[in-house]
Amino acid sequence: MIKLKKLCRYLIFSILIINLSDCKKFDEWTDENPDILPLKQGFKTSAAIGYCVSLAATVLQGGPIPENVVFESTSHGEYSNSGIMYLSMDKNYPLPFNKHIGDIIVAGIWENDDYGSMNTGVISIVFGNLDIFGSEFTFYGLHTVPVMQDRETGKIMTVYAKQDIVYGQGSDTLLNLSLSNPQFSSELLRLDEEPPDDVFVAASQNVWFITIDQNNTADIYDDSFVVNGGGQIAEATSTSGGIQYHAMIETEFIYDVCSQNPIRGDAFMQNIKAGSGIELGNIYLKFHDRCDGKAYVEISSGEYFNYIGRNVNLNFD
């Protein structure tokens, strides 16, 4: 009987030790941040493109040129204006949500429609020695990005797709924008598509729509940018071997208001086992206007399950 009591005490003690140990490991594990690299890539790319589009729309329409920009106008008989912009990004003129210092080159053509409701343009972007993603991979630039500005509201719309992006050592032809009118019109047709309003649809499309409200000023940093879209900027796999996708719906950021995180909107991350369609995990984030560099995990499953109900670090800067 005495031996049995001792054995029971030993078992209870052992169980308590194991549980305490597991709790400690659990606490340590949940203190970590979820792997949201694809979302980070999509957001930072959209922020960089949005900045360049807003600047190009202003400059190509004869607006004020910031001190960090050199603009060389070029003659192009078919369009209202064309030229090349050389941007120097530094601590005084930062690229939103990016701490790197470097240069960007933007080439663009613009058409002011005196009779229609829209002004339109097409631009190419080259990220010279400015490394947006650090050592993850080299993002060289974008082939072409269509731009449209509503003459009544002043809002600017643009769209880019995964196939527009150039990785590694690019080509100087990125800056060759001698587009014929049919080519120009073809680019603008991309803006006729409706932005996604569902995270599951957006995650599968590899297309991102950006709407810009310049707030009637020439200061890009007080512009409101809203992103809808998702997919994969670059091939991304998780530690569990799954293929990762992301989506953003009505994700708004205003750099002057908050330089740490979007101020509203939803984001979604999906991890799918390669070649099987089996979901390894989902995580649904809500952005908020507290400028703390975090987002709230509203729903999560699979490998992300233990993050539900938590505010997690985004590390977007």
GROMACS .gro file of C-alpha atoms in nm:
model
  317
    1MET     CA    1   0.000   0.000   0.000
    2ILE     CA    2   0.282   0.236   0.095
    3LYS     CA    3   0.462   0.153  -0.231
    4LEU     CA    4   0.142   0.222  -0.425
    5LYS     CA    5   0.104   0.565  -0.260
    6LYS     CA    6   0.465   0.649  -0.339
    7LEU     CA    7   0.412   0.540  -0.698
    8CYS     CA    8   0.099   0.756  -0.727
    9ARG     CA    9   0.282   1.057  -0.584
   10TYR     CA   10   0.568   1.003  -0.826
   11LEU     CA   11   0.330   0.983  -1.122
   12ILE     CA   12   0.143   1.298  -1.016
   13PHE     CA   13   0.472   1.483  -0.962
   14SER     CA   14   0.600   1.368  -1.301
   15ILE     CA   15   0.282   1.478  -1.476
   16LEU     CA   16   0.303   1.822  -1.313
   17ILE     CA   17   0.667   1.861  -1.421
   18ILE     CA   18   0.584   1.758  -1.778
   19ASN     CA   19   0.286   1.994  -1.792
   20LEU     CA   20   0.488   2.285  -1.656
   21SER     CA   21   0.764   2.210  -1.904
   22ASP     CA   22   0.515   2.190  -2.190
   23CYS     CA   23   0.354   2.517  -2.084
   24LYS     CA   24   0.691   2.685  -2.081
   25LYS     CA   25   0.768   2.553  -2.429
   26PHE     CA   26   0.421   2.659  -2.545
   27ASP     CA   27   0.470   3.010  -2.410
   28GLU     CA   28   0.809   3.034  -2.578
   29TRP     CA   29   0.664   2.906  -2.906
   30THR     CA   30   0.367   3.143  -2.906
   31ASP     CA   31   0.598   3.436  -2.835
   32GLU     CA   32   0.737   3.381  -3.185
   33ASN     CA   33   0.583   3.546  -3.488
   34PRO     CA   34   0.412   3.353  -3.768
   35ASP     CA   35   0.590   3.318  -4.100
   36ILE     CA   36   0.423   3.588  -4.313
   37LEU     CA   37   0.703   3.642  -4.567
   38PRO     CA   38   0.474   3.626  -4.876
   39LEU     CA   39   0.244   3.890  -4.723
   40LYS     CA   40   0.544   4.107  -4.641
   41GLN     CA   41   0.670   4.078  -5.000
   42GLY     CA   42   0.330   4.167  -5.145
   43PHE     CA   43   0.278   4.464  -4.917
   44LYS     CA   44   0.628   4.611  -4.959
   45THR     CA   45   0.610   4.569  -5.337
   46SER     CA   46   0.271   4.741  -5.349
   47ALA     CA   47   0.400   5.026  -5.130
   48ALA     CA   48   0.702   5.079  -5.359
   49ILE     CA   49   0.495   5.067  -5.679
   50GLY     CA   50   0.228   5.294  -5.532
   51TYR     CA   51   0.494   5.552  -5.442
   52CYS     CA   52   0.640   5.548  -5.795
   53VAL     CA   53   0.297   5.566  -5.961
   54SER     CA   54   0.184   5.863  -5.750
   55LEU     CA   55   0.508   6.047  -5.822
   56ALA     CA   56   0.494   5.973  -6.196
   57ALA     CA   57   0.131   6.088  -6.224
   58THR     CA   58   0.223   6.420  -6.061
   59VAL     CA   59   0.544   6.487  -6.256
   60LEU     CA   60   0.417   6.377  -6.597
   61GLN     CA   61   0.123   6.615  -6.560
   62GLY     CA   62   0.355   6.909  -6.494
   63GLY     CA   63   0.323   6.909  -6.117
   64PRO     CA   64   0.598   6.997  -5.865
   65ILE     CA   65   0.911   6.781  -5.866
   66PRO     CA   66   1.043   6.675  -5.521
   67GLU     CA   67   1.405   6.760  -5.431
   68ASN     CA   68   1.507   6.393  -5.446
   69VAL     CA   69   1.392   6.363  -5.810
   70VAL     CA   70   1.558   6.462  -6.137
   71PHE     CA   71   1.321   6.463  -6.434
   72GLU     CA   72   1.433   6.453  -6.797
   73SER     CA   73   1.147   6.525  -7.033
   74THR     CA   74   1.156   6.350  -7.369
   75SER     CA   75   0.970   6.430  -7.689
   76HIS     CA   76   0.702   6.184  -7.790
   77GLY     CA   77   0.465   6.306  -8.060
   78GLU     CA   78   0.183   6.067  -7.982
   79TYR     CA   79   0.142   6.159  -7.614
   80SER     CA   80   0.103   6.468  -7.398
   81ASN     CA   81   0.426   6.409  -7.206
   82SER     CA   82   0.699   6.153  -7.154
   83GLY     CA   83   1.024   6.136  -6.964
   84ILE     CA   84   1.253   5.964  -6.718
   85MET     CA   85   1.264   6.028  -6.343
   86TYR     CA   86   1.572   5.954  -6.132
   87LEU     CA   87   1.483   5.908  -5.764
   88SER     CA   88   1.728   5.912  -5.473
   89MET     CA   89   1.580   5.746  -5.167
   90ASP     CA   90   1.733   5.829  -4.827
   91LYS     CA   91   1.627   5.904  -4.469
   92ASN     CA   92   1.485   6.242  -4.573
   93TYR     CA   93   1.297   6.090  -4.867
   94PRO     CA   94   1.229   5.729  -4.766
   95LEU     CA   95   1.064   5.466  -4.977
   96PRO     CA   96   0.755   5.380  -4.767
   97PHE     CA   97   0.806   5.077  -4.542
   98ASN     CA   98   1.167   5.038  -4.654
   99LYS     CA   99   1.479   5.150  -4.468
  100HIS     CA  100   1.723   5.090  -4.753
  101ILE     CA  101   1.899   5.378  -4.927
  102GLY     CA  102   1.934   5.368  -5.304
  103ASP     CA  103   1.810   5.481  -5.644
  104ILE     CA  104   1.500   5.418  -5.851
  105ILE     CA  105   1.448   5.502  -6.219
  106VAL     CA  106   1.097   5.554  -6.354
  107ALA     CA  107   1.021   5.601  -6.725
  108GLY     CA  108   0.674   5.707  -6.827
  109ILE     CA  109   0.442   5.833  -7.098
  110TRP     CA  110   0.123   6.026  -7.028
  111GLU     CA  111  -0.189   6.126  -7.215
  112ASN     CA  112  -0.413   6.408  -7.092
  113ASP     CA  113  -0.761   6.355  -7.230
  114ASP     CA  114  -0.922   6.699  -7.263
  115TYR     CA  115  -1.259   6.548  -7.354
  116GLY     CA  116  -1.281   6.226  -7.151
  117SER     CA  117  -1.303   6.161  -6.779
  118MET     CA  118  -0.964   5.994  -6.742
  119ASN     CA  119  -0.600   6.089  -6.779
  120THR     CA  120  -0.384   5.786  -6.852
  121GLY     CA  121  -0.024   5.670  -6.857
  122VAL     CA  122   0.214   5.375  -6.863
  123ILE     CA  123   0.536   5.355  -6.662
  124SER     CA  124   0.832   5.122  -6.618
  125ILE     CA  125   1.027   5.098  -6.292
  126VAL     CA  126   1.388   4.998  -6.228
  127PHE     CA  127   1.508   4.957  -5.869
  128GLY     CA  128   1.875   5.042  -5.929
  129ASN     CA  129   2.090   4.977  -5.625
  130LEU     CA  130   1.795   4.984  -5.385
  131ASP     CA  131   1.735   4.638  -5.243
  132ILE     CA  132   1.372   4.623  -5.129
  133PHE     CA  133   1.388   4.279  -4.969
  134GLY     CA  134   1.744   4.266  -4.838
  135SER     CA  135   1.911   3.932  -4.906
  136GLU     CA  136   1.590   3.737  -4.974
  137PHE     CA  137   1.605   3.790  -5.350
  138THR     CA  138   1.687   4.069  -5.596
  139PHE     CA  139   1.380   4.255  -5.720
  140TYR     CA  140   1.502   4.442  -6.028
  141GLY     CA  141   1.190   4.621  -6.147
  142LEU     CA  142   0.867   4.608  -6.342
  143HIS     CA  143   0.820   4.594  -6.719
  144THR     CA  144   0.509   4.812  -6.751
  145VAL     CA  145   0.242   4.940  -6.516
  146PRO     CA  146  -0.077   5.107  -6.645
  147VAL     CA  147  -0.194   5.422  -6.465
  148MET     CA  148  -0.532   5.596  -6.482
  149GLN     CA  149  -0.649   5.910  -6.303
  150ASP     CA  150  -1.014   6.001  -6.264
  151ARG     CA  151  -1.044   6.369  -6.356
  152GLU     CA  152  -1.339   6.424  -6.120
  153THR     CA  153  -1.219   6.249  -5.804
  154GLY     CA  154  -0.845   6.281  -5.869
  155LYS     CA  155  -0.797   5.920  -5.759
  156ILE     CA  156  -0.527   5.720  -5.936
  157MET     CA  157  -0.557   5.352  -6.020
  158THR     CA  158  -0.287   5.103  -6.118
  159VAL     CA  159  -0.250   4.727  -6.141
  160TYR     CA  160   0.045   4.490  -6.161
  161ALA     CA  161   0.078   4.116  -6.198
  162LYS     CA  162   0.343   3.862  -6.113
  163GLN     CA  163   0.454   3.840  -6.477
  164ASP     CA  164   0.535   4.215  -6.474
  165ILE     CA  165   0.807   4.165  -6.213
  166VAL     CA  166   1.173   4.123  -6.312
  167TYR     CA  167   1.410   3.941  -6.077
  168GLY     CA  168   1.788   3.935  -6.080
  169GLN     CA  169   1.985   4.124  -6.342
  170GLY     CA  170   1.735   4.299  -6.562
  171SER     CA  171   1.750   4.454  -6.906
  172ASP     CA  172   1.777   4.817  -7.014
  173THR     CA  173   1.469   4.757  -7.228
  174LEU     CA  174   1.268   4.810  -6.909
  175LEU     CA  175   1.306   5.182  -6.978
  176ASN     CA  176   1.207   5.160  -7.345
  177LEU     CA  177   0.855   5.297  -7.352
  178SER     CA  178   0.812   5.382  -7.719
  179LEU     CA  179   0.469   5.222  -7.711
  180SER     CA  180   0.239   5.254  -8.006
  181ASN     CA  181  -0.118   5.365  -7.942
  182PRO     CA  182  -0.254   5.006  -7.966
  183GLN     CA  183   0.008   4.887  -7.714
  184PHE     CA  184  -0.073   5.181  -7.486
  185SER     CA  185  -0.445   5.102  -7.502
  186SER     CA  186  -0.378   4.734  -7.440
  187GLU     CA  187  -0.196   4.817  -7.117
  188LEU     CA  188  -0.483   5.035  -6.998
  189LEU     CA  189  -0.737   4.758  -7.058
  190ARG     CA  190  -0.587   4.578  -6.759
  191LEU     CA  191  -0.752   4.841  -6.539
  192ASP     CA  192  -1.098   4.736  -6.659
  193GLU     CA  193  -1.083   4.428  -6.438
  194GLU     CA  194  -1.260   4.441  -6.103
  195PRO     CA  195  -1.037   4.422  -5.791
  196PRO     CA  196  -1.107   4.110  -5.580
  197ASP     CA  197  -1.318   4.149  -5.268
  198ASP     CA  198  -1.260   3.798  -5.131
  199VAL     CA  199  -0.932   3.683  -4.979
  200PHE     CA  200  -0.960   3.330  -5.118
  201VAL     CA  201  -1.008   3.460  -5.472
  202ALA     CA  202  -0.728   3.716  -5.437
  203ALA     CA  203  -0.478   3.458  -5.308
  204SER     CA  204  -0.508   3.259  -5.631
  205GLN     CA  205  -0.479   3.543  -5.884
  206ASN     CA  206  -0.124   3.687  -5.866
  207VAL     CA  207  -0.266   4.034  -5.939
  208TRP     CA  208  -0.260   4.345  -5.720
  209PHE     CA  209  -0.476   4.660  -5.763
  210ILE     CA  210  -0.373   4.990  -5.602
  211THR     CA  211  -0.595   5.298  -5.564
  212ILE     CA  212  -0.428   5.625  -5.464
  213ASP     CA  213  -0.591   5.936  -5.319
  214GLN     CA  214  -0.339   6.222  -5.327
  215ASN     CA  215  -0.555   6.435  -5.095
  216ASN     CA  216  -0.507   6.739  -5.322
  217THR     CA  217  -0.141   6.779  -5.224
  218ALA     CA  218   0.193   6.711  -5.393
  219ASP     CA  219   0.324   6.535  -5.080
  220ILE     CA  220   0.332   6.161  -5.154
  221TYR     CA  221   0.368   6.075  -4.786
  222ASP     CA  222   0.016   6.196  -4.705
  223ASP     CA  223  -0.136   5.995  -4.993
  224SER     CA  224  -0.384   5.723  -4.909
  225PHE     CA  225  -0.300   5.390  -5.078
  226VAL     CA  226  -0.550   5.102  -5.085
  227VAL     CA  227  -0.439   4.756  -5.201
  228ASN     CA  228  -0.660   4.469  -5.317
  229GLY     CA  229  -0.503   4.151  -5.449
  230GLY     CA  230  -0.271   3.865  -5.373
  231GLY     CA  231  -0.089   3.553  -5.480
  232GLN     CA  232   0.290   3.513  -5.476
  233ILE     CA  233   0.542   3.785  -5.551
  234ALA     CA  234   0.815   3.518  -5.547
  235GLU     CA  235   0.808   3.144  -5.489
  236ALA     CA  236   0.766   3.097  -5.116
  237THR     CA  237   0.772   2.774  -4.919
  238SER     CA  238   0.718   2.726  -4.548
  239THR     CA  239   0.926   2.523  -4.304
  240SER     CA  240   0.658   2.254  -4.332
  241GLY     CA  241   0.719   2.225  -4.704
  242GLY     CA  242   0.400   2.397  -4.815
  243ILE     CA  243   0.353   2.661  -5.084
  244GLN     CA  244   0.251   2.995  -4.933
  245TYR     CA  245   0.006   3.247  -5.074
  246HIS     CA  246  -0.122   3.580  -4.944
  247ALA     CA  247  -0.408   3.822  -5.004
  248MET     CA  248  -0.493   4.180  -4.905
  249ILE     CA  249  -0.843   4.329  -4.916
  250GLU     CA  250  -0.902   4.703  -4.865
  251THR     CA  251  -0.558   4.730  -4.705
  252GLU     CA  252  -0.496   5.103  -4.658
  253PHE     CA  253  -0.177   5.279  -4.559
  254ILE     CA  254  -0.088   5.648  -4.522
  255TYR     CA  255   0.282   5.679  -4.448
  256ASP     CA  256   0.252   6.014  -4.267
  257VAL     CA  257  -0.017   5.866  -4.041
  258CYS     CA  258   0.169   5.542  -3.968
  259SER     CA  259   0.503   5.416  -4.097
  260GLN     CA  260   0.476   5.081  -3.914
  261ASN     CA  261   0.162   4.912  -4.045
  262PRO     CA  262  -0.151   4.956  -4.259
  263ILE     CA  263  -0.425   5.144  -4.075
  264ARG     CA  264  -0.716   4.924  -4.188
  265GLY     CA  265  -0.804   4.624  -4.401
  266ASP     CA  266  -0.769   4.247  -4.401
  267ALA     CA  267  -0.490   4.009  -4.492
  268PHE     CA  268  -0.480   3.635  -4.542
  269MET     CA  269  -0.205   3.373  -4.556
  270GLN     CA  270  -0.255   3.021  -4.685
  271ASN     CA  271  -0.008   2.733  -4.668
  272ILE     CA  272  -0.082   2.442  -4.904
  273LYS     CA  273   0.113   2.118  -4.930
  274ALA     CA  274   0.287   2.111  -5.266
  275GLY     CA  275   0.111   1.904  -5.530
  276SER     CA  276  -0.171   1.786  -5.305
  277GLY     CA  277  -0.402   2.079  -5.239
  278ILE     CA  278  -0.400   1.987  -4.869
  279GLU     CA  279  -0.414   2.292  -4.642
  280LEU     CA  280  -0.139   2.302  -4.381
  281GLY     CA  281  -0.263   2.624  -4.227
  282ASN     CA  282  -0.452   2.951  -4.272
  283ILE     CA  283  -0.421   3.281  -4.090
  284TYR     CA  284  -0.655   3.581  -4.119
  285LEU     CA  285  -0.526   3.920  -4.003
  286LYS     CA  286  -0.706   4.247  -3.928
  287PHE     CA  287  -0.509   4.570  -3.955
  288HIS     CA  288  -0.578   4.852  -3.710
  289ASP     CA  289  -0.496   5.222  -3.674
  290ARG     CA  290  -0.278   5.174  -3.367
  291CYS     CA  291   0.066   5.243  -3.510
  292ASP     CA  292   0.241   4.958  -3.330
  293GLY     CA  293   0.366   4.748  -3.623
  294LYS     CA  294   0.119   4.470  -3.543
  295ALA     CA  295  -0.197   4.306  -3.676
  296TYR     CA  296  -0.467   4.108  -3.497
  297VAL     CA  297  -0.511   3.738  -3.576
  298GLU     CA  298  -0.886   3.696  -3.611
  299ILE     CA  299  -0.892   3.340  -3.746
  300SER     CA  300  -0.619   3.076  -3.777
  301SER     CA  301  -0.591   2.703  -3.835
  302GLY     CA  302  -0.335   2.427  -3.883
  303GLU     CA  303   0.021   2.538  -3.819
  304TYR     CA  304  -0.104   2.890  -3.738
  305PHE     CA  305  -0.368   2.777  -3.487
  306ASN     CA  306  -0.195   2.899  -3.170
  307TYR     CA  307  -0.178   3.259  -3.294
  308ILE     CA  308  -0.555   3.312  -3.287
  309GLY     CA  309  -0.665   3.610  -3.079
  310ARG     CA  310  -0.314   3.757  -3.065
  311ASN     CA  311  -0.150   4.071  -3.201
  312VAL     CA  312   0.153   3.961  -3.403
  313ASN     CA  313   0.448   4.162  -3.532
  314LEU     CA  314   0.445   4.245  -3.903
  315ASN     CA  315   0.802   4.373  -3.946
  316PHE     CA  316   0.697   4.555  -4.264
  317ASP     CA  317   0.968   4.819  -4.226
   0.00000   0.00000   0.00000
